[in-house]
Short mmCIF file of C-alpha atoms in Angstrom, two decimals:
data_model
loop_
_atom_site.label_atom_id
_atom_site.label_comp_id
_atom_site.label_asym_id
_atom_site.label_seq_id
_atom_site.Cartn_x
_atom_site.Cartn_y
_atom_site.Cartn_z
CA MET A 25 124.84 -80.22 -30.57
CA ALA A 26 122.97 -77.26 -29.35
CA GLN A 27 123.87 -74.06 -31.17
CA THR A 28 124.20 -71.15 -28.82
CA LYS A 29 125.59 -68.51 -31.15
CA LEU A 30 125.15 -67.94 -34.86
CA ASN A 31 127.39 -65.74 -36.93
CA ALA A 32 125.29 -63.96 -39.51
CA THR A 33 128.24 -63.42 -41.84
CA LEU A 34 128.80 -67.11 -42.17
CA GLY A 35 126.55 -69.51 -43.83
CA MET A 36 123.10 -68.20 -42.93
CA SER A 37 120.50 -68.04 -45.66
CA GLY A 38 116.80 -68.59 -46.19
CA ASN A 39 113.75 -67.08 -44.55
CA LEU A 40 113.04 -66.70 -40.92
CA PRO A 41 110.05 -68.61 -39.66
CA ALA A 42 106.94 -66.56 -38.96
CA LEU A 43 106.98 -64.93 -35.57
CA ASN A 44 104.13 -65.59 -33.21
CA GLY A 45 103.28 -62.40 -31.33
CA SER A 46 102.20 -64.33 -28.27
CA ALA A 47 105.74 -65.59 -27.89
CA ILE A 48 107.19 -62.09 -27.83
CA THR A 49 106.96 -60.93 -24.30
CA ASN A 50 109.84 -58.59 -23.72
CA LEU A 51 111.38 -56.17 -26.18
CA THR A 52 114.11 -53.75 -25.23
CA SER A 53 113.20 -50.39 -26.64
CA GLY A 54 116.82 -49.43 -27.12
CA ASN A 55 117.19 -52.17 -29.68
CA LEU A 56 114.19 -51.05 -31.72
CA SER A 57 114.52 -48.65 -34.60
CA GLY A 58 112.66 -47.67 -37.73
CA ASN A 59 108.99 -46.91 -38.22
CA LEU A 60 106.04 -48.90 -37.10
CA PRO A 61 104.08 -50.44 -39.92
CA ALA A 62 100.64 -49.02 -40.64
CA LEU A 63 97.96 -50.56 -38.45
CA ASN A 64 95.10 -52.23 -40.19
CA GLY A 65 91.86 -51.58 -38.29
CA SER A 66 90.37 -54.87 -39.37
CA ALA A 67 93.10 -56.66 -37.50
CA LEU A 68 92.31 -54.90 -34.23
CA THR A 69 89.89 -56.81 -32.07
CA ASN A 70 88.54 -56.51 -28.56
CA LEU A 71 88.26 -52.75 -28.80
CA THR A 72 85.10 -51.01 -27.52
CA SER A 73 83.80 -47.64 -28.63
CA GLY A 74 83.98 -44.85 -26.08
CA LEU A 75 80.34 -43.84 -25.88
CA SER A 76 77.29 -45.99 -26.32
CA GLU A 77 74.41 -43.69 -25.33
CA ALA A 78 73.56 -40.03 -25.93
CA ASP A 79 70.08 -38.56 -25.81
CA THR A 80 68.43 -35.16 -25.43
CA TRP A 81 64.91 -34.40 -24.19
CA ARG A 82 63.37 -30.96 -24.25
CA LEU A 83 60.35 -29.10 -23.01
CA ASN A 84 58.09 -28.40 -25.98
CA THR A 85 55.69 -25.91 -24.36
CA SER A 86 56.35 -22.76 -22.36
CA LEU A 87 54.72 -22.14 -19.00
CA ASN A 88 54.41 -19.27 -16.61
CA VAL A 89 55.57 -19.98 -13.08
CA SER A 90 55.11 -18.18 -9.82
CA THR A 91 57.68 -17.68 -7.11
CA GLY A 92 58.84 -21.04 -5.81
CA GLN A 93 60.05 -24.30 -7.25
CA ALA A 94 58.56 -27.30 -8.99
CA SER A 95 59.46 -30.25 -11.14
CA LEU A 96 58.70 -30.09 -14.85
CA THR A 97 56.35 -33.03 -15.20
CA ALA A 98 54.74 -32.59 -18.61
CA ASN A 99 55.36 -31.61 -22.23
CA TRP A 100 58.66 -33.42 -22.67
CA GLU A 101 59.74 -34.69 -26.06
CA ARG A 102 62.89 -36.18 -27.51
CA ASP A 103 64.91 -33.79 -29.65
CA ASP A 104 63.82 -34.61 -33.19
CA THR A 105 64.98 -31.67 -35.32
CA PHE A 106 68.06 -30.30 -37.06
CA ALA A 107 70.05 -33.52 -37.45
CA ASN A 108 69.41 -34.51 -33.87
CA GLY A 109 71.56 -37.29 -32.58
CA LEU A 110 70.23 -40.23 -30.62
CA LEU A 111 72.96 -42.72 -29.83
CA GLY A 112 71.89 -46.07 -28.46
CA THR A 113 68.57 -46.89 -26.87
CA GLY A 114 67.94 -43.53 -25.23
CA MET A 115 66.07 -42.55 -22.11
CA SER A 116 62.42 -43.20 -21.33
CA GLU A 117 60.22 -40.54 -19.77
CA SER A 118 56.98 -40.56 -17.85
CA SER A 119 55.52 -37.49 -16.12
CA GLY A 120 58.91 -35.83 -16.12
CA VAL A 121 60.68 -38.82 -14.57
CA PHE A 122 63.58 -40.07 -16.68
CA THR A 123 64.66 -43.70 -16.57
CA PHE A 124 68.05 -44.90 -17.75
CA PRO A 125 68.14 -47.71 -20.33
CA SER A 126 71.15 -49.40 -18.74
CA THR A 127 73.44 -49.22 -15.76
CA GLY A 128 76.66 -47.25 -16.01
CA PHE A 129 78.24 -43.90 -15.45
CA TRP A 130 75.95 -41.26 -16.90
CA GLN A 131 76.45 -37.54 -17.31
CA VAL A 132 73.23 -35.55 -17.01
CA VAL A 133 73.09 -31.90 -18.08
CA GLY A 134 70.03 -29.82 -17.25
CA ASN A 135 69.29 -26.41 -18.76
CA ILE A 136 66.34 -24.10 -18.21
CA SER A 137 65.74 -20.97 -20.25
CA PHE A 138 63.70 -18.27 -18.58
CA ILE A 139 61.84 -15.31 -19.99
CA ASN A 140 59.76 -12.51 -18.61
CA ASP A 141 58.07 -11.07 -21.66
CA ASN A 142 56.86 -7.94 -19.91
CA GLY A 143 60.00 -7.13 -18.00
CA GLY A 144 59.53 -6.49 -14.34
CA ASN A 145 61.29 -6.59 -11.04
CA GLN A 146 64.68 -8.06 -10.39
CA ALA A 147 64.72 -11.80 -9.94
CA LYS A 148 67.41 -12.49 -7.37
CA TYR A 149 67.53 -16.07 -8.51
CA LEU A 150 66.43 -18.12 -11.46
CA GLY A 151 67.59 -21.64 -10.88
CA VAL A 152 67.71 -25.16 -12.16
CA ALA A 153 68.13 -28.39 -10.23
CA ILE A 154 68.56 -32.01 -11.17
CA GLU A 155 66.58 -34.12 -8.75
CA VAL A 156 67.70 -37.69 -8.18
CA THR A 157 66.00 -40.62 -6.54
CA THR A 158 67.84 -43.76 -5.51
CA ASN A 159 64.71 -45.60 -4.38
CA ASN A 160 62.26 -44.68 -7.16
CA SER A 161 60.32 -42.65 -4.61
CA SER A 162 61.86 -39.73 -2.74
CA TYR A 163 63.84 -37.15 -4.70
CA SER A 164 66.68 -34.91 -3.59
CA GLU A 165 68.21 -31.88 -5.25
CA ALA A 166 71.48 -33.43 -6.38
CA THR A 167 72.59 -30.24 -8.09
CA ASN A 168 71.43 -26.71 -8.46
CA SER A 169 72.67 -23.63 -10.23
CA TYR A 170 71.39 -20.07 -10.20
CA ASN A 171 71.33 -17.00 -12.32
CA SER A 172 69.72 -13.62 -11.70
CA ASN A 173 68.64 -10.60 -13.64
CA ALA A 174 68.41 -6.87 -13.20
CA PRO A 175 65.04 -5.12 -13.34
CA GLU A 176 64.06 -4.33 -16.92
CA SER A 177 61.10 -2.67 -18.53
CA SER A 178 61.19 -4.92 -21.58
CA SER A 179 61.49 -8.65 -22.07
CA ILE A 180 64.21 -10.40 -20.11
CA TYR A 181 65.97 -13.63 -20.98
CA SER A 182 68.06 -15.73 -18.70
CA PHE A 183 69.11 -19.32 -18.23
CA ALA A 184 70.60 -21.66 -15.67
CA ARG A 185 72.49 -24.87 -16.32
CA THR A 186 73.74 -27.66 -14.11
CA SER A 187 75.21 -31.13 -14.49
CA LYS A 188 75.81 -34.31 -12.58
CA ILE A 189 77.65 -37.57 -13.15
CA LEU A 190 75.67 -40.48 -11.81
CA ASP A 191 76.78 -44.04 -11.14
CA VAL A 192 73.56 -45.75 -12.12
CA THR A 193 73.80 -49.17 -10.56
CA ASP A 194 70.07 -49.87 -10.58
CA THR A 195 67.89 -48.56 -13.40
CA ALA A 196 64.70 -49.40 -11.52
CA ASN A 197 65.51 -47.11 -8.62
CA ILE A 198 67.91 -44.40 -9.80
CA LYS A 199 66.01 -41.82 -11.83
CA VAL A 200 66.09 -38.06 -12.40
CA LYS A 201 63.79 -35.08 -12.84
CA LEU A 202 64.38 -31.42 -13.75
CA MET A 203 63.24 -28.64 -11.43
CA TYR A 204 63.01 -24.86 -11.68
CA LEU A 205 63.50 -22.49 -8.75
CA VAL A 206 62.50 -18.84 -9.19
CA GLN A 207 62.31 -15.84 -6.93
CA GLN A 208 59.94 -13.86 -9.15
CA ASP A 209 57.06 -14.74 -11.44
CA PHE A 210 58.73 -15.75 -14.68
CA ALA A 211 58.21 -18.06 -17.64
CA VAL A 212 60.05 -21.28 -18.37
CA SER A 213 60.62 -21.42 -22.08
CA GLY A 214 59.78 -24.50 -24.13
CA ASN A 215 60.08 -25.11 -27.82
CA SER A 216 59.37 -27.99 -30.19
CA SER A 217 61.96 -26.98 -32.76
CA ARG A 218 64.94 -25.96 -30.67
CA ASN A 219 66.42 -27.07 -27.38
CA VAL A 220 65.84 -24.25 -24.90
CA THR A 221 64.89 -26.10 -21.74
CA TYR A 222 66.32 -29.59 -21.88
CA LEU A 223 68.00 -32.57 -20.29
CA GLN A 224 70.94 -34.19 -22.00
CA PHE A 225 72.13 -37.68 -21.13
CA THR A 226 75.48 -39.25 -22.08
CA LYS A 227 76.66 -42.65 -20.95
CA LEU A 228 80.34 -42.35 -20.14
CA GLY A 229 81.04 -46.01 -19.43
CA ASP A 230 80.09 -49.11 -17.55
CA THR A 231 79.54 -49.02 -13.84
CA MET B 62 56.47 -15.10 -28.80
CA ARG B 63 58.78 -12.97 -30.84
CA LYS B 64 62.35 -12.54 -29.65
CA ASP B 65 61.56 -8.98 -28.60
CA GLY B 66 58.88 -10.34 -26.28
CA ARG B 67 55.76 -9.44 -28.26
CA PRO B 68 53.21 -12.25 -27.89
CA ASP B 69 52.35 -13.79 -31.24
CA HIS B 70 50.90 -17.24 -30.50
CA ILE B 71 47.99 -18.64 -28.51
CA GLU B 72 50.54 -20.49 -26.36
CA ASP B 73 51.48 -17.05 -25.03
CA ALA B 74 47.84 -16.41 -24.18
CA LEU B 75 47.44 -19.80 -22.52
CA ARG B 76 50.47 -19.48 -20.26
CA HIS B 77 49.25 -16.06 -19.16
CA MET B 78 45.84 -17.49 -18.18
CA HIS B 79 47.20 -19.79 -15.47
CA ASN B 80 50.62 -20.72 -14.13
CA GLY B 81 52.07 -24.21 -14.38
CA GLN B 82 51.84 -27.09 -16.80
CA TRP B 83 48.07 -27.24 -17.11
CA PHE B 84 48.00 -27.51 -20.89
CA GLY B 85 49.93 -29.06 -23.75
CA TRP B 86 49.62 -30.04 -27.40
CA SER B 87 48.60 -33.29 -29.02
CA ASP B 88 50.96 -32.33 -31.86
CA SER B 89 53.76 -30.12 -30.61
CA LYS B 90 54.83 -29.40 -34.17
CA ASN B 91 51.40 -27.97 -34.99
CA LYS B 92 50.30 -25.79 -32.10
CA ILE B 93 46.81 -24.82 -33.19
CA TYR B 94 43.70 -24.62 -31.06
CA ALA B 95 42.41 -27.95 -32.37
CA ASN B 96 45.50 -29.63 -30.93
CA LEU B 97 45.25 -27.98 -27.51
CA ILE B 98 44.95 -30.48 -24.67
CA ILE B 99 44.18 -29.83 -21.02
CA TYR B 100 45.75 -32.28 -18.60
CA SER B 101 43.52 -34.05 -16.10
CA LYS B 102 46.26 -33.97 -13.46
CA ILE B 103 48.89 -31.33 -12.81
CA TRP B 104 51.84 -31.03 -10.48
CA ASN B 105 51.13 -28.90 -7.46
CA ILE B 106 53.24 -27.43 -4.69
CA SER B 107 51.89 -25.97 -1.49
CA TYR B 108 54.06 -24.04 0.92
CA THR B 109 53.85 -23.87 4.69
CA GLY B 110 56.63 -21.63 5.95
CA ASN B 111 59.88 -23.10 4.72
CA GLU B 112 58.33 -26.49 4.10
CA HIS B 113 56.57 -27.54 0.96
CA GLU B 114 54.57 -30.48 -0.24
CA GLU B 115 54.26 -31.48 -3.85
CA GLY B 116 52.31 -33.98 -5.85
CA MET B 117 49.75 -34.50 -8.58
CA ILE B 118 46.31 -32.98 -8.16
CA ASP B 119 43.24 -32.71 -10.37
CA ASN B 120 43.67 -29.92 -12.88
CA PRO B 121 41.38 -27.13 -11.68
CA TYR B 122 41.44 -25.41 -15.07
CA SER B 123 39.16 -26.15 -17.99
CA LYS B 124 39.75 -25.71 -21.68
CA PRO B 125 39.24 -22.11 -22.77
CA THR B 126 37.31 -21.40 -25.94
CA GLU B 127 39.17 -20.44 -29.06
CA LYS B 128 37.75 -16.93 -28.75
CA GLU B 129 39.02 -16.65 -25.19
CA CYS B 130 42.46 -17.59 -26.47
CA THR B 131 42.48 -15.09 -29.32
CA ASP B 132 40.98 -12.35 -27.12
CA LYS B 133 43.67 -12.95 -24.51
CA LEU B 134 46.38 -12.87 -27.15
CA LYS B 135 45.00 -9.59 -28.54
CA LYS B 136 44.95 -8.10 -25.04
CA LEU B 137 48.58 -9.12 -24.42
CA GLN B 138 49.63 -7.70 -27.78
CA ASP B 139 47.88 -4.42 -27.09
CA GLU B 140 49.57 -4.19 -23.69
CA TRP B 141 52.95 -4.94 -25.20
CA ASP B 142 52.45 -2.45 -28.04
CA SER B 143 51.40 0.25 -25.60
CA LYS B 144 54.39 -0.39 -23.37
CA ASN B 145 56.85 -0.52 -26.23
CA ALA B 146 55.44 2.30 -28.41
#
């Protein structure tokens, strides 16, 4: 005879059979009480880490620039000092063109530090731009950001920073460069020990 | 260059000789004259009104002598010292 109701005060003893989690599909929260047991990380599977790629490249040599704009095409190096962190494969660089190691959503941060070591006239703008190509040929200013400075008789420092999240669906065609835009003769600062002018790449997730 | 702007390295002299990325270092951690390199090609931009064209061109600049570098650095330091006396 099929048993449809058991009375726990009468005649029940022994151990319950092991429960199979896959058979538990619907729990009513109102019937749950007590504390959850501690989770053992080794028992957790099918979890993925949040970030898989992070890389920083910097300009290692300063240059003087005249009024106008141009891509920074030389003297790039990967950050390699002060406990630098390279997560994953990292970017590749050739003549200032940066290629992504894998498809995905990537955050790109570009920073340029400027200096005029003799002071001088006001620079109405000192800017940075991230240039993006989607066909490995023609580049567009995907972002830009500007700073300015007042006229000074002594050395002047400034910087501009910008960022962009890219959906890199094709690593052969989607690439980036860093560009300066200045209204006065200035210097773009580079350094081989510290990040002063740099590009920082972080992969946020899969495309 | 010192933080106060006084030139103190031949890189300061080099960047004041010509604008742009016409030079670099074979060892960026050891920026001495022996490691100075002059690129064969440099990025160039030419403006016509509001339009501009850019691309790689032959580097028109040649490698300066070590004396030219140190003389230029001394000149920049003297100028800075005079201005900031």
